[in-house]
Coordinates of C-alpha atoms in Angstrom, one line a residue:
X77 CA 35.6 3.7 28.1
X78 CA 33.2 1.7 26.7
X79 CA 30.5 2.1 24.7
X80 CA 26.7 1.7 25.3
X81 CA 25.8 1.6 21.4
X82 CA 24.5 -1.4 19.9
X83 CA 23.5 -2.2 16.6
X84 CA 20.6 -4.7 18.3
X85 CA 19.4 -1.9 20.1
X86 CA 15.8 -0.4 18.1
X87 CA 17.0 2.8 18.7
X88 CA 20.2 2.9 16.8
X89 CA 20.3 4.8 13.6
X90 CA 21.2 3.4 10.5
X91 CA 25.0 3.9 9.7
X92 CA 25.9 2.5 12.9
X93 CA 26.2 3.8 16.4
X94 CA 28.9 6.6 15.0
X95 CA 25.9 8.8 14.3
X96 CA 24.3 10.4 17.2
X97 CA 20.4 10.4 16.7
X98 CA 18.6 13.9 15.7
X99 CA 15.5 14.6 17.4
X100 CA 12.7 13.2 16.3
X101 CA 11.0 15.5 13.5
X102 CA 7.1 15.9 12.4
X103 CA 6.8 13.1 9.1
X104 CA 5.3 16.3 7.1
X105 CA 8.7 17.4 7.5
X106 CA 11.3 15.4 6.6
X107 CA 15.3 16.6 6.7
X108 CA 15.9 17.8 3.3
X109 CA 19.8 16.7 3.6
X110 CA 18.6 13.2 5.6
X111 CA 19.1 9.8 3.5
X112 CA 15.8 7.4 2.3
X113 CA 17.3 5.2 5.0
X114 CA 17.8 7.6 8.0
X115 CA 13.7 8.8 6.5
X116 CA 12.7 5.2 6.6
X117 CA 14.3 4.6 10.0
X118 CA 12.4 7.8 11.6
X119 CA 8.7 6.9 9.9
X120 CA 9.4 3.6 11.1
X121 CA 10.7 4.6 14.9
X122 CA 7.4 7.2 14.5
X123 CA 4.8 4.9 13.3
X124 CA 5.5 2.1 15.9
X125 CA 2.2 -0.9 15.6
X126 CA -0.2 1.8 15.3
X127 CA -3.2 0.1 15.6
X128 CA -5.9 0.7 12.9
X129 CA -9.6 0.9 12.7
X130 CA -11.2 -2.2 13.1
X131 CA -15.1 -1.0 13.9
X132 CA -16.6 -1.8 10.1
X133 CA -19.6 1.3 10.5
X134 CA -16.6 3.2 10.8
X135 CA -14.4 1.5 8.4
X136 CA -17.0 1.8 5.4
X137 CA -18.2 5.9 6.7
X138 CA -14.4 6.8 6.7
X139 CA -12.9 4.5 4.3
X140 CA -12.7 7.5 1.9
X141 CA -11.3 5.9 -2.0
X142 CA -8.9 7.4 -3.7
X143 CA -8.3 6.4 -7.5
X144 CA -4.5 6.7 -8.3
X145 CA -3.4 7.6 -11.7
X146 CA -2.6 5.6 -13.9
X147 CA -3.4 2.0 -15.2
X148 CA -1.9 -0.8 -13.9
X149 CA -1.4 -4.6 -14.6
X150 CA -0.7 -8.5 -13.0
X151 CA 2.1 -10.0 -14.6
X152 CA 4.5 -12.9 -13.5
X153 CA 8.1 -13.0 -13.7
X154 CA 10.5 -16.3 -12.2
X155 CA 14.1 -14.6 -12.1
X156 CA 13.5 -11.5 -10.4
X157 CA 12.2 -7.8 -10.9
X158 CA 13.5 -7.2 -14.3
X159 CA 15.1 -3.9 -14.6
X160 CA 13.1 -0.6 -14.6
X161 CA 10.0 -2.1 -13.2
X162 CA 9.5 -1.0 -10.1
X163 CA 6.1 -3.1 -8.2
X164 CA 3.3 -1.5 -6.6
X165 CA 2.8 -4.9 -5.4
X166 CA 4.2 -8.1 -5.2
X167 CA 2.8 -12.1 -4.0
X168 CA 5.1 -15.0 -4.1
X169 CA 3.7 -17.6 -5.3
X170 CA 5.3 -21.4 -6.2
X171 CA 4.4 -20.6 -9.7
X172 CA 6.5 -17.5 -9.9
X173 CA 6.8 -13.8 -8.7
X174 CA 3.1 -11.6 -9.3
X175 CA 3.9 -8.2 -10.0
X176 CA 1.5 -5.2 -10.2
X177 CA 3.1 -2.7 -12.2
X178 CA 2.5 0.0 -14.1
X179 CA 1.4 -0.7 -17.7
X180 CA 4.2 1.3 -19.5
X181 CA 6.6 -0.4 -17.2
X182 CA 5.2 -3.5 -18.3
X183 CA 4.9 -2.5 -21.8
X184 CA 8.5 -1.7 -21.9
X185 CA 9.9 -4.7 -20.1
X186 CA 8.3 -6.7 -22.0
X187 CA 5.6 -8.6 -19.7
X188 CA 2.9 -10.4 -20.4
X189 CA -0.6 -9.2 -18.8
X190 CA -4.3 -9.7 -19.5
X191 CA -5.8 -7.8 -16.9
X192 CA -5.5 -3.8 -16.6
X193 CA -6.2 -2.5 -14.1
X194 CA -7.3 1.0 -12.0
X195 CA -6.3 0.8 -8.3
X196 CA -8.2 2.2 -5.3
X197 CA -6.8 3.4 -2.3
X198 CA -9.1 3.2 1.0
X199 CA -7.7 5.7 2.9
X200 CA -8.5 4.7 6.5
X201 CA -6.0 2.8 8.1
X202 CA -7.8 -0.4 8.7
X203 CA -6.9 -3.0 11.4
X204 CA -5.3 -6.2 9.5
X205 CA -7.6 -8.0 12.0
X206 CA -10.4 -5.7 11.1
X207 CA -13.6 -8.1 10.0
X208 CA -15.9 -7.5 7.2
X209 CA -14.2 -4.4 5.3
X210 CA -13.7 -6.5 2.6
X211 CA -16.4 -8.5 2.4
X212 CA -18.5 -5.5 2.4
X213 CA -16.5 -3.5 -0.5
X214 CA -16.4 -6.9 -2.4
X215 CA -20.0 -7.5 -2.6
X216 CA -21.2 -3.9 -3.3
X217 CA -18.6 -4.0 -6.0
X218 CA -20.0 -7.4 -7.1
X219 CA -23.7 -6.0 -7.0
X220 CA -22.6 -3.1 -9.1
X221 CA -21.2 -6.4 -11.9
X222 CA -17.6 -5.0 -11.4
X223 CA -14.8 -7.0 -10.4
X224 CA -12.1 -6.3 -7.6
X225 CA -8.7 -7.9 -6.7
X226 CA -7.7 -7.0 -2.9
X227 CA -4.3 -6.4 -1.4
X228 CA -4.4 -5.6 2.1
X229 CA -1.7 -2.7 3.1
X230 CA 0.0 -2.3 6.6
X231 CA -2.3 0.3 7.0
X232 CA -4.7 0.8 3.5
X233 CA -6.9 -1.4 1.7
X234 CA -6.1 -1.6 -2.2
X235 CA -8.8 -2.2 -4.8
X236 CA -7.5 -3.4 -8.4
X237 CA -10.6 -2.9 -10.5
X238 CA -11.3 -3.3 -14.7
X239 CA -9.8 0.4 -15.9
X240 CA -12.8 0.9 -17.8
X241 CA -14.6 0.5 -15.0
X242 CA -12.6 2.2 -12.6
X243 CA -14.8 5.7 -12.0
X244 CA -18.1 3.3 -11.6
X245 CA -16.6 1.9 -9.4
X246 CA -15.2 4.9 -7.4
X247 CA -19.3 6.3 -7.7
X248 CA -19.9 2.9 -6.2
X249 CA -17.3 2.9 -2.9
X250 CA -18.4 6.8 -2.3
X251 CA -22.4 6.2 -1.8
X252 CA -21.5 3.0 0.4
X253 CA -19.5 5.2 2.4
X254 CA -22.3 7.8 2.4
X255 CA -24.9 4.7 2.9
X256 CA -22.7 3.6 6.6
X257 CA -22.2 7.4 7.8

């Protein structure tokens, strides 16, 4: 008999077709005995495209920031991630590999950096086609004198801004969201 398992086919799970695919579970509740890749492989099978928001009123109104902890820098590298640095972000670039890591990570590796930073989550899921979120965080940023390095997210908006600066800034993202409500 011959089998109808394929490893082309979307729906097969990793380790092969062997494994015979668990219902699907609620993402608040992952398997506690599952693997990151059979996790992975179920958030991803969940998720789908989800579209995201692409309406800027509601964008700005629900954008809702978030300041992770921590401080966080921009450093390059040509030969790879060195070794217990693990990127928030990363951007190829011809000149080399840009890194956004955490400062003690960096500080311990070894990397050069200039810039450190605070980083911003905008917890709406935005559309990537979405028009004018940026623009508009940008320039109320830029009114307030702060500067802001974007990184679009599959489905968040990230805001690298000056550490010092980074609960001004957080004071400055909340009333423009109260401003668009």
């Amino acid at each position: 008999m011959e089998s109808s398992c394929s490893l082309d086919k979307p729906d097969t799970p990793p380790g092969g077709c062997g494994e015979t695919s668990p219902p699907p579970r609620p993402l608040h509740l992952p398997r506690r005995d599952s693997s990151p890749a059979r996790r992975l492989w179920w958030i991803v099978r969940s998720v789908g495209t989800m579209a995201g928001e692409s309406d800027l009123r509601k964008l700005l109104s629900g954008m809702r920031p978030e300041l992770n902890p921590g401080r966080f820098v921009f450093t390059t590298v040509t030969a790879g991630v060195p070794d217990g640095v693990h990127p928030v972000v990363t951007v190829a670039e011809p000149e080399g590999l840009t890194l956004v890591v955490r400062r003690e990570e960096a500080d311990a590796a070894g990397l050069a950096y200039d810039y450190v930073a605070g980083w911003i989550t905008l917890r709406i899921h935005s559309a990537l086609e979405a028009v004018g979120l940026t623009a508009a965080v940008s320039r109320e940023l830029a009114d307030a004198g702060l500067s802001c390095n974007v990184v679009a997210g599959f489905h968040h908006d990230h805001l690298f801004v000056p550490a010092g600066d980074a609960d001004r800034a957080m004071a400055v993202l909340e009333d423009l969201a109260i401003r668009s409500a």
